Short mmCIF file of C-alpha atoms in Angstrom, two decimals:
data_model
loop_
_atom_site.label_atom_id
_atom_site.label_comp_id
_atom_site.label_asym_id
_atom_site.label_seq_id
_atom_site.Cartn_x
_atom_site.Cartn_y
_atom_site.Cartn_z
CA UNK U 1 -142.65 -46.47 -118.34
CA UNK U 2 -139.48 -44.23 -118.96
CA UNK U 3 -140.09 -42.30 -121.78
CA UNK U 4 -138.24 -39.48 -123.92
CA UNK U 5 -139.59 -36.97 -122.09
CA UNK U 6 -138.33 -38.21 -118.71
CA UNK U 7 -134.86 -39.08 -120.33
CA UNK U 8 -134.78 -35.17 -121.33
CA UNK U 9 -135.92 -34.17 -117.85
CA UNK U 10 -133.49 -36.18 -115.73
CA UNK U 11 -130.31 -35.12 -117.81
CA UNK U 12 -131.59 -31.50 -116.91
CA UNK U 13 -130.89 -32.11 -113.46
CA UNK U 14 -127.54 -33.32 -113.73
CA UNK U 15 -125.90 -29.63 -112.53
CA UNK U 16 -128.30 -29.81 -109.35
CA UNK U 17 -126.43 -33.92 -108.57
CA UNK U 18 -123.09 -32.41 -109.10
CA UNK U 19 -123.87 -29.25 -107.36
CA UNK U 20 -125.16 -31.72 -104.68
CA UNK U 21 -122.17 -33.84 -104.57
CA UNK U 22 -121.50 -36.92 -102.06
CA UNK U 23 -123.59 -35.10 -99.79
CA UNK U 24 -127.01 -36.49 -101.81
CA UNK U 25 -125.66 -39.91 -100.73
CA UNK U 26 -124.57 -39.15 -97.36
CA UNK U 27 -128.23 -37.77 -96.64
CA UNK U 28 -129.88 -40.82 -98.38
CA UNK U 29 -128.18 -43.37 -96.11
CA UNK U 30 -128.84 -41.92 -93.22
CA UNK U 31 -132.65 -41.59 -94.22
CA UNK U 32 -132.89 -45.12 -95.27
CA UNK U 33 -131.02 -46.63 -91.87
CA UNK U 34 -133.14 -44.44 -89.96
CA UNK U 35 -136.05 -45.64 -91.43
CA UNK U 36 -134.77 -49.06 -92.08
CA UNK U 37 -132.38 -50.34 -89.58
CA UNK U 38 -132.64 -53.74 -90.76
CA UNK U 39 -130.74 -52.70 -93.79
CA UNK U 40 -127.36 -52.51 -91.67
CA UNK U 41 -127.16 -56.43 -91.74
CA UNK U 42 -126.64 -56.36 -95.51
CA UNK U 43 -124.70 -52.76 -95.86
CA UNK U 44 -120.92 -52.48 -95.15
CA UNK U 45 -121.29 -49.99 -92.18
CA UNK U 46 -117.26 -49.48 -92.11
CA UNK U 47 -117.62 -47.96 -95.99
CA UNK U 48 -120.72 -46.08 -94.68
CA UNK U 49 -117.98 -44.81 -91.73
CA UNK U 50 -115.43 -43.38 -94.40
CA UNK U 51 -117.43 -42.36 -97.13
CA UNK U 52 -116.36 -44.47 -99.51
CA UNK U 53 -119.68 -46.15 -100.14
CA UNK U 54 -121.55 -42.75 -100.16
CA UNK U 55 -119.18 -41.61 -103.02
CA UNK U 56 -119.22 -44.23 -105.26
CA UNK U 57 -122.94 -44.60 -105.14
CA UNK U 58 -122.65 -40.51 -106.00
CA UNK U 59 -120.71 -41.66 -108.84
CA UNK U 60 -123.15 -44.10 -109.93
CA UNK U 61 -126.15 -42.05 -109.97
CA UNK U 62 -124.46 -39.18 -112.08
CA UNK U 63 -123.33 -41.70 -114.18
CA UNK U 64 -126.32 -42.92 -115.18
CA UNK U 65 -128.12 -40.03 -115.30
CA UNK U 66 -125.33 -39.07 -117.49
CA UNK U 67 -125.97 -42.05 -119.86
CA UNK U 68 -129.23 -42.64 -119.54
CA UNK U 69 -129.99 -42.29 -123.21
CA UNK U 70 -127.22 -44.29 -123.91
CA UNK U 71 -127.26 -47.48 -121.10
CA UNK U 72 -125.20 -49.35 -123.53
CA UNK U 73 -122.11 -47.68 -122.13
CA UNK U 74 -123.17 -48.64 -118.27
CA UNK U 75 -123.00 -52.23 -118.61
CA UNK U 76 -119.80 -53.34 -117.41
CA UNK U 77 -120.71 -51.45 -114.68
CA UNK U 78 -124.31 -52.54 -114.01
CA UNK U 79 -122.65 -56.35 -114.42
CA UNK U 80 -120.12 -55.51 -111.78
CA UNK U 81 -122.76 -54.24 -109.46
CA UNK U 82 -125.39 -57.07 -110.16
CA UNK U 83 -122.56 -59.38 -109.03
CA UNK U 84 -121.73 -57.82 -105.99
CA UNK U 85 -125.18 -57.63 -105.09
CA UNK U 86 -125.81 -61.16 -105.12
CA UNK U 87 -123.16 -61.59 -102.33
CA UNK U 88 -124.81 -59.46 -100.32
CA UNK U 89 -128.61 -61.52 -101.77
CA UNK U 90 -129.83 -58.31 -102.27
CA UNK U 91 -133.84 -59.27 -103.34
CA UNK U 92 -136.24 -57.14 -105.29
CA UNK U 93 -137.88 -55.89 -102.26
CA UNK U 94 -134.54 -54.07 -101.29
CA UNK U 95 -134.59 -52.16 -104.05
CA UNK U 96 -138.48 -50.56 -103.13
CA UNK U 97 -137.09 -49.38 -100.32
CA UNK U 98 -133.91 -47.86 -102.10
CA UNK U 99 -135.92 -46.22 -104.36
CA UNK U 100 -138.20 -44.63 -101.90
CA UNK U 101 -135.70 -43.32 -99.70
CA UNK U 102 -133.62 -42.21 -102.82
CA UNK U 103 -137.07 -39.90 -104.43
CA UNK U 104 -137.83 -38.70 -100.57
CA UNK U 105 -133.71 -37.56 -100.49
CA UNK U 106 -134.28 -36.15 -104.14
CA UNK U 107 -137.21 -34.12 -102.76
CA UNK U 108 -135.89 -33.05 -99.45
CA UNK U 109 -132.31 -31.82 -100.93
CA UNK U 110 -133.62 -30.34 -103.95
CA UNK U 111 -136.70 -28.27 -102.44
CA UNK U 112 -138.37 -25.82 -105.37
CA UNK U 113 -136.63 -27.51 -108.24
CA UNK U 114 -137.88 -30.53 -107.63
CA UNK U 115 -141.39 -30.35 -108.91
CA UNK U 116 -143.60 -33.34 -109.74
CA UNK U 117 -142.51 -33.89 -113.55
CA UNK U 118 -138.79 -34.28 -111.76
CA UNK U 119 -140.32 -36.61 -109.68
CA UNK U 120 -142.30 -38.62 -111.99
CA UNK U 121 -139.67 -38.30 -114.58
CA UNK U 122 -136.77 -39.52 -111.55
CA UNK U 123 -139.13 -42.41 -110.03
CA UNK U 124 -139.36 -43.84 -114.11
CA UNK U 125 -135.54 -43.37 -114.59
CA UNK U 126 -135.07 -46.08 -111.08
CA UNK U 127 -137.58 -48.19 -111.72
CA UNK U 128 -136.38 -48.91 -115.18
CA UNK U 129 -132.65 -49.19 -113.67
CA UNK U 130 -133.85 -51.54 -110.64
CA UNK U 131 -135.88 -53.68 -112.94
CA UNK U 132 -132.68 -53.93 -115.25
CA UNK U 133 -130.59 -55.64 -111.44
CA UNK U 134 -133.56 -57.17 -110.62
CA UNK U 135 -133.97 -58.94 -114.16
CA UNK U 136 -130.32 -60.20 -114.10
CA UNK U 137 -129.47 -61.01 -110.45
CA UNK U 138 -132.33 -63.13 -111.00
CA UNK U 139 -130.62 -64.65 -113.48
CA UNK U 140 -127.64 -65.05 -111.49
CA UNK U 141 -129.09 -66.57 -108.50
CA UNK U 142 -131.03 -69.22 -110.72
CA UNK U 143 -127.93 -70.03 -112.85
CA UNK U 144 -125.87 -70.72 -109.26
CA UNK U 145 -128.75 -72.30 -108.10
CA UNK U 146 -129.45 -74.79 -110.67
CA UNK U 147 -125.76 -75.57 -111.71
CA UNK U 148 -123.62 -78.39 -110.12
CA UNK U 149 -122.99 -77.81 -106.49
CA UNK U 150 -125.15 -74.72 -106.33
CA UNK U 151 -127.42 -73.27 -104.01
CA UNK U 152 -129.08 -69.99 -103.97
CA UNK U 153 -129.34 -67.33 -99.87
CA UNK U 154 -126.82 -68.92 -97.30
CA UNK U 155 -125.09 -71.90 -97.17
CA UNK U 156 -123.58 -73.16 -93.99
CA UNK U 157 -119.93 -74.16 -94.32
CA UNK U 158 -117.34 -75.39 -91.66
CA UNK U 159 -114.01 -73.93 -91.04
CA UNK U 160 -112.00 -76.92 -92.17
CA UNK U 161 -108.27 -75.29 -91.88
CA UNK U 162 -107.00 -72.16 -90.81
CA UNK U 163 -103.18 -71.52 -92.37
CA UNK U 164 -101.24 -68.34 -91.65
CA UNK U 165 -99.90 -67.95 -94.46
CA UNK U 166 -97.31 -64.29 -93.92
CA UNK U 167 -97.04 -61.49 -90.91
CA UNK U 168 -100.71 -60.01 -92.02
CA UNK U 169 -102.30 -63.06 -93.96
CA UNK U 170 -104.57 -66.19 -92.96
CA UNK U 171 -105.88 -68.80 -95.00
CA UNK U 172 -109.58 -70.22 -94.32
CA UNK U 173 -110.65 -73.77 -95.84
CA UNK U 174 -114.56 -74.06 -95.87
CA UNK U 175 -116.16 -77.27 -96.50
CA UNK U 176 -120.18 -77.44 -96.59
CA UNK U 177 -122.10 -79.19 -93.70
CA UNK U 178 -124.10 -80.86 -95.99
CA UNK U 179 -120.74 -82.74 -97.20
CA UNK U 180 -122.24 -82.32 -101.04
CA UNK U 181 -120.22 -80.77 -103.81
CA UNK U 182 -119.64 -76.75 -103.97
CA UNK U 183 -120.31 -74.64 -107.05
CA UNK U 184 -117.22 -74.27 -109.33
CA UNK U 185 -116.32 -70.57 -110.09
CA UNK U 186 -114.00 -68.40 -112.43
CA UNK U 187 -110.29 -67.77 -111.24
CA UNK U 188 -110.25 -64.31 -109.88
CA UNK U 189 -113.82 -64.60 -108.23
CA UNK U 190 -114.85 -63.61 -104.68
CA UNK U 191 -117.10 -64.79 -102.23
CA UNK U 192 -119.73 -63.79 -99.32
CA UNK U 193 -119.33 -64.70 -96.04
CA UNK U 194 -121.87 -63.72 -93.33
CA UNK U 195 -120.22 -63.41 -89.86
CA UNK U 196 -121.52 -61.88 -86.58
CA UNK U 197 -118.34 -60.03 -84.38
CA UNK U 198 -119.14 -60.76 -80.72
CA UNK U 199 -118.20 -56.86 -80.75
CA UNK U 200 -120.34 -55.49 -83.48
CA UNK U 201 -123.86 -54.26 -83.61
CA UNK U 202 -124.93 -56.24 -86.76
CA UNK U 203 -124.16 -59.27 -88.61
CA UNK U 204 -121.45 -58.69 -91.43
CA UNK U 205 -121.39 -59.97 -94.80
CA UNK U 206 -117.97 -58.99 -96.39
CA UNK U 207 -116.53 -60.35 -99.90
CA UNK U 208 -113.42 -61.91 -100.36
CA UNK U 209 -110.99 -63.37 -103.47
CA UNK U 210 -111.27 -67.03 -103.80
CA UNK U 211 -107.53 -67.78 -103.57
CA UNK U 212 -107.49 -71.58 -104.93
CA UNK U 213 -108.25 -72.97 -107.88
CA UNK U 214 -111.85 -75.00 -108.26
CA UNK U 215 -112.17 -78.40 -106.59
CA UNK U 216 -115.43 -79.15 -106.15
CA UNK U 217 -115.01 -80.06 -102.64
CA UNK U 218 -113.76 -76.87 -100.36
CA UNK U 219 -113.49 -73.31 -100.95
CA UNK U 220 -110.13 -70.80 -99.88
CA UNK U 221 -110.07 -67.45 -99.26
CA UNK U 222 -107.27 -65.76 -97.40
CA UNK U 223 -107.71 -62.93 -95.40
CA UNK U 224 -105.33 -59.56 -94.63
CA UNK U 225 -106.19 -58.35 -90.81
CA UNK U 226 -106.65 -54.72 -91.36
CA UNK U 227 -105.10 -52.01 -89.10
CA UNK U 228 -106.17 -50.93 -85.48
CA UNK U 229 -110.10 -51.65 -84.96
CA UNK U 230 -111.73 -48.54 -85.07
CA UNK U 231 -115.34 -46.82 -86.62
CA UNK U 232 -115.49 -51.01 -87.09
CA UNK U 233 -112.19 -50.89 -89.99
CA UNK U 234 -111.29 -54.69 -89.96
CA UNK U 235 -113.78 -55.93 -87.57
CA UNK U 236 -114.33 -58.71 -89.58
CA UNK U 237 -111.16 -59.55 -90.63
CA UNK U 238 -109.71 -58.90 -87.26
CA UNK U 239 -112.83 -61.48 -86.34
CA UNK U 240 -111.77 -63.92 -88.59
CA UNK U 241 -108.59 -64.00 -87.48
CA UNK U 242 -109.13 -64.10 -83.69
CA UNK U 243 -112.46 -66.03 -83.04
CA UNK U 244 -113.22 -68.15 -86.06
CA UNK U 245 -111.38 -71.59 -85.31
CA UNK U 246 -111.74 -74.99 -87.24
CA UNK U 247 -114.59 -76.49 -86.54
CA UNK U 248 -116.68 -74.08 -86.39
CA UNK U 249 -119.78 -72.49 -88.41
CA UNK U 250 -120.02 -69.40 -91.25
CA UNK U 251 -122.32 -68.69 -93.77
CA UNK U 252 -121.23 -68.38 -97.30
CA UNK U 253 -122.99 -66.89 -100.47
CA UNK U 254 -122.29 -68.12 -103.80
CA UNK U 255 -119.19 -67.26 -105.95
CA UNK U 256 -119.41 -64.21 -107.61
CA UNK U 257 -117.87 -61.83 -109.22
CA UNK U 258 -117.03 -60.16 -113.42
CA UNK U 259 -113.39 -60.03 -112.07
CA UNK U 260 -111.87 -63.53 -113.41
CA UNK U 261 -109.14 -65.16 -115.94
CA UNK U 262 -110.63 -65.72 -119.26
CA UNK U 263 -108.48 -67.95 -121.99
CA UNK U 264 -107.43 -65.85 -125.20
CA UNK U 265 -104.55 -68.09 -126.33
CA UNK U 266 -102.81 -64.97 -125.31
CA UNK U 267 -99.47 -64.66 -123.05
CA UNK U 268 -100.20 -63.59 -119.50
CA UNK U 269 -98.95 -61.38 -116.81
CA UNK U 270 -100.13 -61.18 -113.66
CA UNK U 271 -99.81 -58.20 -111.13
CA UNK U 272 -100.78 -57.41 -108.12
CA UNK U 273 -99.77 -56.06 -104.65
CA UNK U 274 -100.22 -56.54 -100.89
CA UNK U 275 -103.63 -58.37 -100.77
CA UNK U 276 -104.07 -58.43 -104.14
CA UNK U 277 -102.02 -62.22 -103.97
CA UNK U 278 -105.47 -63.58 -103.54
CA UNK U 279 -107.12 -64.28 -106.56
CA UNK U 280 -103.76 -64.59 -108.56
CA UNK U 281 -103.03 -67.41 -106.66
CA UNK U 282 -106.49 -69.11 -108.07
CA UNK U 283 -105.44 -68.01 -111.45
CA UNK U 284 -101.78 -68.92 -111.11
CA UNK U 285 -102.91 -72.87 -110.11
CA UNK U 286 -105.48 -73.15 -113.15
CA UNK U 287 -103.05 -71.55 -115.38
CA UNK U 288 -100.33 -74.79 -114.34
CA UNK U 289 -99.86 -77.47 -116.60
CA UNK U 290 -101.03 -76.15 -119.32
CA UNK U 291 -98.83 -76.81 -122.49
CA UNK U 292 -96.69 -73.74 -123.82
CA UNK U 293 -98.39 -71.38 -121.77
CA UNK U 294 -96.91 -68.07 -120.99
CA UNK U 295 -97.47 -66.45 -117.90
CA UNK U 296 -95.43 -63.77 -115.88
CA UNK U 297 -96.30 -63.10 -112.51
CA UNK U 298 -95.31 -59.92 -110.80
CA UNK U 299 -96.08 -59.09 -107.25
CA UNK U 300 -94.90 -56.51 -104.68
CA UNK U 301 -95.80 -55.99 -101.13
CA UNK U 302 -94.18 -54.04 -98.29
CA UNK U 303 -91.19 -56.44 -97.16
CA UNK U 304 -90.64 -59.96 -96.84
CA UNK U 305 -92.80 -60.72 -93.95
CA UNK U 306 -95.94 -59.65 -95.63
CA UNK U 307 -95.11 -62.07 -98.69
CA UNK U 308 -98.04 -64.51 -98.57
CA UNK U 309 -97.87 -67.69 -100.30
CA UNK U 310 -93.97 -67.46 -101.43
CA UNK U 311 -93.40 -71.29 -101.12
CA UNK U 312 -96.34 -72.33 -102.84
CA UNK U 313 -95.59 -69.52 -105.88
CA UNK U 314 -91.81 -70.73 -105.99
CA UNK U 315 -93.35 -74.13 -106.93
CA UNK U 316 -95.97 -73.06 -109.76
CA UNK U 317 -93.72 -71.12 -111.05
CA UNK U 318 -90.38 -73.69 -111.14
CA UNK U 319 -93.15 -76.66 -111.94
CA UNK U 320 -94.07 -74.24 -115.18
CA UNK U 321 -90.73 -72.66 -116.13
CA UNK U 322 -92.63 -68.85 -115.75
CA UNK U 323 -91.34 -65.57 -115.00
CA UNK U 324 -91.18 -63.81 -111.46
CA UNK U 325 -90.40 -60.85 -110.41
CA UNK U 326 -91.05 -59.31 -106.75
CA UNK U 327 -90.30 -55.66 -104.87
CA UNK U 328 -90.62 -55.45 -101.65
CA UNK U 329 -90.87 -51.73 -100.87
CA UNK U 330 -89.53 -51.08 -97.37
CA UNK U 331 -87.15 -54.05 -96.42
CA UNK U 332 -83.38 -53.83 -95.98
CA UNK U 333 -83.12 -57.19 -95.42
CA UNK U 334 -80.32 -59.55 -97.95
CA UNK U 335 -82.16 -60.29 -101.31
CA UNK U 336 -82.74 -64.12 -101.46
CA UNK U 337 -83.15 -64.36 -104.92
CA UNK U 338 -82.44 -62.91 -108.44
CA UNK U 339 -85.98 -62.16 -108.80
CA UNK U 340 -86.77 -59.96 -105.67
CA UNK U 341 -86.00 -56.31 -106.05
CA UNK U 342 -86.27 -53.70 -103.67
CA UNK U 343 -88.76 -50.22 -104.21
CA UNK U 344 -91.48 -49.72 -105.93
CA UNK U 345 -92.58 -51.68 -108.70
CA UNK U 346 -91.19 -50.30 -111.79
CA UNK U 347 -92.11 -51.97 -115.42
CA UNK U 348 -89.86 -49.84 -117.61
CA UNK U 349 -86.85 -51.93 -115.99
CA UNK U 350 -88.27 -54.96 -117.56
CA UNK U 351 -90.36 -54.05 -120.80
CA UNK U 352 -88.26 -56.44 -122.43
CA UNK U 353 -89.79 -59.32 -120.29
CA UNK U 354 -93.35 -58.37 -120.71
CA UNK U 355 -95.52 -59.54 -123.96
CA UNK U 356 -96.22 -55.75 -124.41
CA UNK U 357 -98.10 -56.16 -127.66
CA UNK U 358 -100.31 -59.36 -127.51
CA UNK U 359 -100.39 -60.00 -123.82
CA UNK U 360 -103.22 -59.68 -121.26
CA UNK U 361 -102.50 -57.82 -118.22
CA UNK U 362 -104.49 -58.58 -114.74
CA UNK U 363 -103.83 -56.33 -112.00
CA UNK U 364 -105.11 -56.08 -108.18
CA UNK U 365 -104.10 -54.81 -104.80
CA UNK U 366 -104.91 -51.39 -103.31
CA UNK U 367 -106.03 -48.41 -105.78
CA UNK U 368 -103.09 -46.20 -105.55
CA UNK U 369 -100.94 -49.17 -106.66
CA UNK U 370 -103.27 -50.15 -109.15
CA UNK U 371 -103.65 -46.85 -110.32
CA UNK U 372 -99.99 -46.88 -110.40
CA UNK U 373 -99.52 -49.86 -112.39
CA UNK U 374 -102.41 -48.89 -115.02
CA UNK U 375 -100.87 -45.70 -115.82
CA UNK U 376 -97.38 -47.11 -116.37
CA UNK U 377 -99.18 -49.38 -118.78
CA UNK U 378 -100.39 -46.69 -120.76
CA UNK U 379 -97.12 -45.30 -121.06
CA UNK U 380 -96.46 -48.40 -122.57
CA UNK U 381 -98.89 -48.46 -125.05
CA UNK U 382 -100.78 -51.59 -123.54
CA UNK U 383 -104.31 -50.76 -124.97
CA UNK U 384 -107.04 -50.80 -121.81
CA UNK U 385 -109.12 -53.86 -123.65
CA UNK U 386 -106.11 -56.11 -122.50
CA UNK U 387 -105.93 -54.95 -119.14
CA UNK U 388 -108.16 -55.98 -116.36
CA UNK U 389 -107.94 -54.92 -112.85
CA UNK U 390 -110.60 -55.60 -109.80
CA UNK U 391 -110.54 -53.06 -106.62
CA UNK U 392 -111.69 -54.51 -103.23
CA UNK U 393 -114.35 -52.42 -101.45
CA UNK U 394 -116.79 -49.97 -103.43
CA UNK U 395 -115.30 -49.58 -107.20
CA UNK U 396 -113.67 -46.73 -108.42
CA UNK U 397 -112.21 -46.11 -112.19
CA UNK U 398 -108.53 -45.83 -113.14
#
């Protein structure tokens, strides 16, 4: 039971995590794959490869040893990270093994200073944080599981079209094998799909944006093939977009996700970059037809070639009588249109388009153009509680 006294004792240590650093992570993963190889079926071993995943679970550890008296302010978070993990169907037994490996790295890192009231006080702090996951990715899984179309684990699913859809881009349609209805989701929402490379080491579970709009019947998701395959970056999307054909088998976990479009009666603008066309585009068709509604969609991407779904965004937004705008940052080819602009995107240019005081702003693609967007909204006096943004990969704050 975590108790005041172990609340006062972990926010001691907080100077020995930062002091620490990324390298408290580093040394904890390779602990627990040593010990636990079976783990690398679940992990992303390409974040483990660059870091990424070693610093953001830094991040979360300060963090909550940071707020620890005060959990109230970690629940977005703990919401975004109980959603991820059910793509992943990470189970309660998963987190005894975190937790040991995390206490041994605690102990082997921190030598003298950590004495056995750190350790007791450390081992109360995780439990009561893993029972808090536990608790509501239970929840999660039985809420998917009993709700129309649901299931809970894997779910077989057959490649039913395969669409490339710009230079980078491919659409997959999966229907189940079982022919029964699919689980509706929220507009902006991911999935899991479990693949195994015929050139990697491990099976692969990866997420990605659900990029049509509920049916019932099939689910979308379209996939970027990431640069030259090395240390495994884009082995499965370079998989994906190589081996997996129509017809053929994948295992899907159930939509997920605390990124989505939520109806305020509010105007809307849309942003995102690259990529980040994905779950707009599941957002843009559930946002069509309805009465008086106004929407803005804004989208760059490096040049014309890369521009996925163009055609099928021309449409919504003609259909709906919305607002475009795109920038295409390195083309010098002849703009086709009065909406396409060339450079980076630049909001200033067209405050006088954008529902700056009452609108809600959703924004994804890669950080540094997130990060990019976010800040010109600031500058803009857009308050943060109307602006949402999802990053793919481990999270990080703008």
């Amino acid at each position: 039971m975590l108790n005041e006294q172990h609340i006062n004792i972990v926010k001691s240590t907080i100077p020995l995590l930062e002091n620490a650093g990324p390298a408290l992570t580093q040394h904890f993963y390779q602990r627990m794959f040593s010990h636990n190889p079976e783990l690398k079926d679940i992990f992303n071993m390409t974040h483990q490869k660059t870091g990424r995943q070693g610093v953001a679970l830094f991040e979360a550890i300060a963090a909550y040893a940071k707020n620890i008296d005060n959990l109230a302010a970690l629940t977005s978070a703990v919401e975004r990270i109980a959603q991820k993990h059910t793509s992943f169907n990470i189970q309660p037994e998963h987190y005894q093994i975190v937790g040991h490996h995390l206490i041994e790295t605690l102990r082997e890192l921190a030598t003298e200073a950590f004495t056995q009231e750190v350790e007791e006080a450390w081992t109360a702090a995780y439990l009561f944080l893993a029972q808090i996951f536990i608790d509501r990715e239970g929840e999660l899984y039985l809420q998917r599981k009993q709700a129309i179309g649901g299931w809970s684990a894997a779910r077989e699913f057959i490649v039913k079209d395969k669409t490339m859809e710009s230079q980078l881009v491919t659409s997959f349609v999966f229907e189940p094998k079982d022919n029964n209805t699919v689980l509706d989701f929220h507009p902006g929402q991911y999935i899991g799909i479990e693949v195994k490379p015929e050139n990697g080491d491990y099976k692969e579970i990866r997420q990605y944006s659900l990029s049509q709009k509920p049916n019932g019947k099939t689910y979308r998701i379209s996939v970027k093939r990431e640069g030259v395959n090395t240390d495994n970056v884009g082995l499965v999307s370079n998989h994906l977009h190589d081996n997996v054909e129509v017809g053929d088998s994948v295992k899907l976990y159930a939509p997920a996700g605390d990124f989505y479009y939520v109806e305020r009666e509010k105007p809307v603008v849309l942003i995102s970059a690259g990529v980040g066309v994905t779950p707009m585009q599941a957002m843009l068709q559930s946002l069509s037809g309805i009465e008086d509604k106004q929407v803005t969609y804004l989208h760059a991407c490096e040049t014309q070639e890369q521009h996925s779904f163009i055609e099928e965004v021309n449409d919504l937004i003609s259909i709906n009588g919305w607002n475009q705008k795109t920038w295409y940052r390195c083309s010098h080819e002849k703009i086709a249109a009065s909406h396409q602009h060339f450079g980076e995107m630049n909001l200033d240019s067209i405050t006088s388009e954008l529902p700056l005081d009452n609108g809600d702003f959703y924004v994804c693609g890669p950080v540094p153009f997130m990060d990019f967007v976010v800040k010109q909204l600031d500058e803009l006096n857009v308050p943060r509680e109307r602006v949402h943004y999802e990053v793919f990969g481990p999270h990080a704050n703008l």
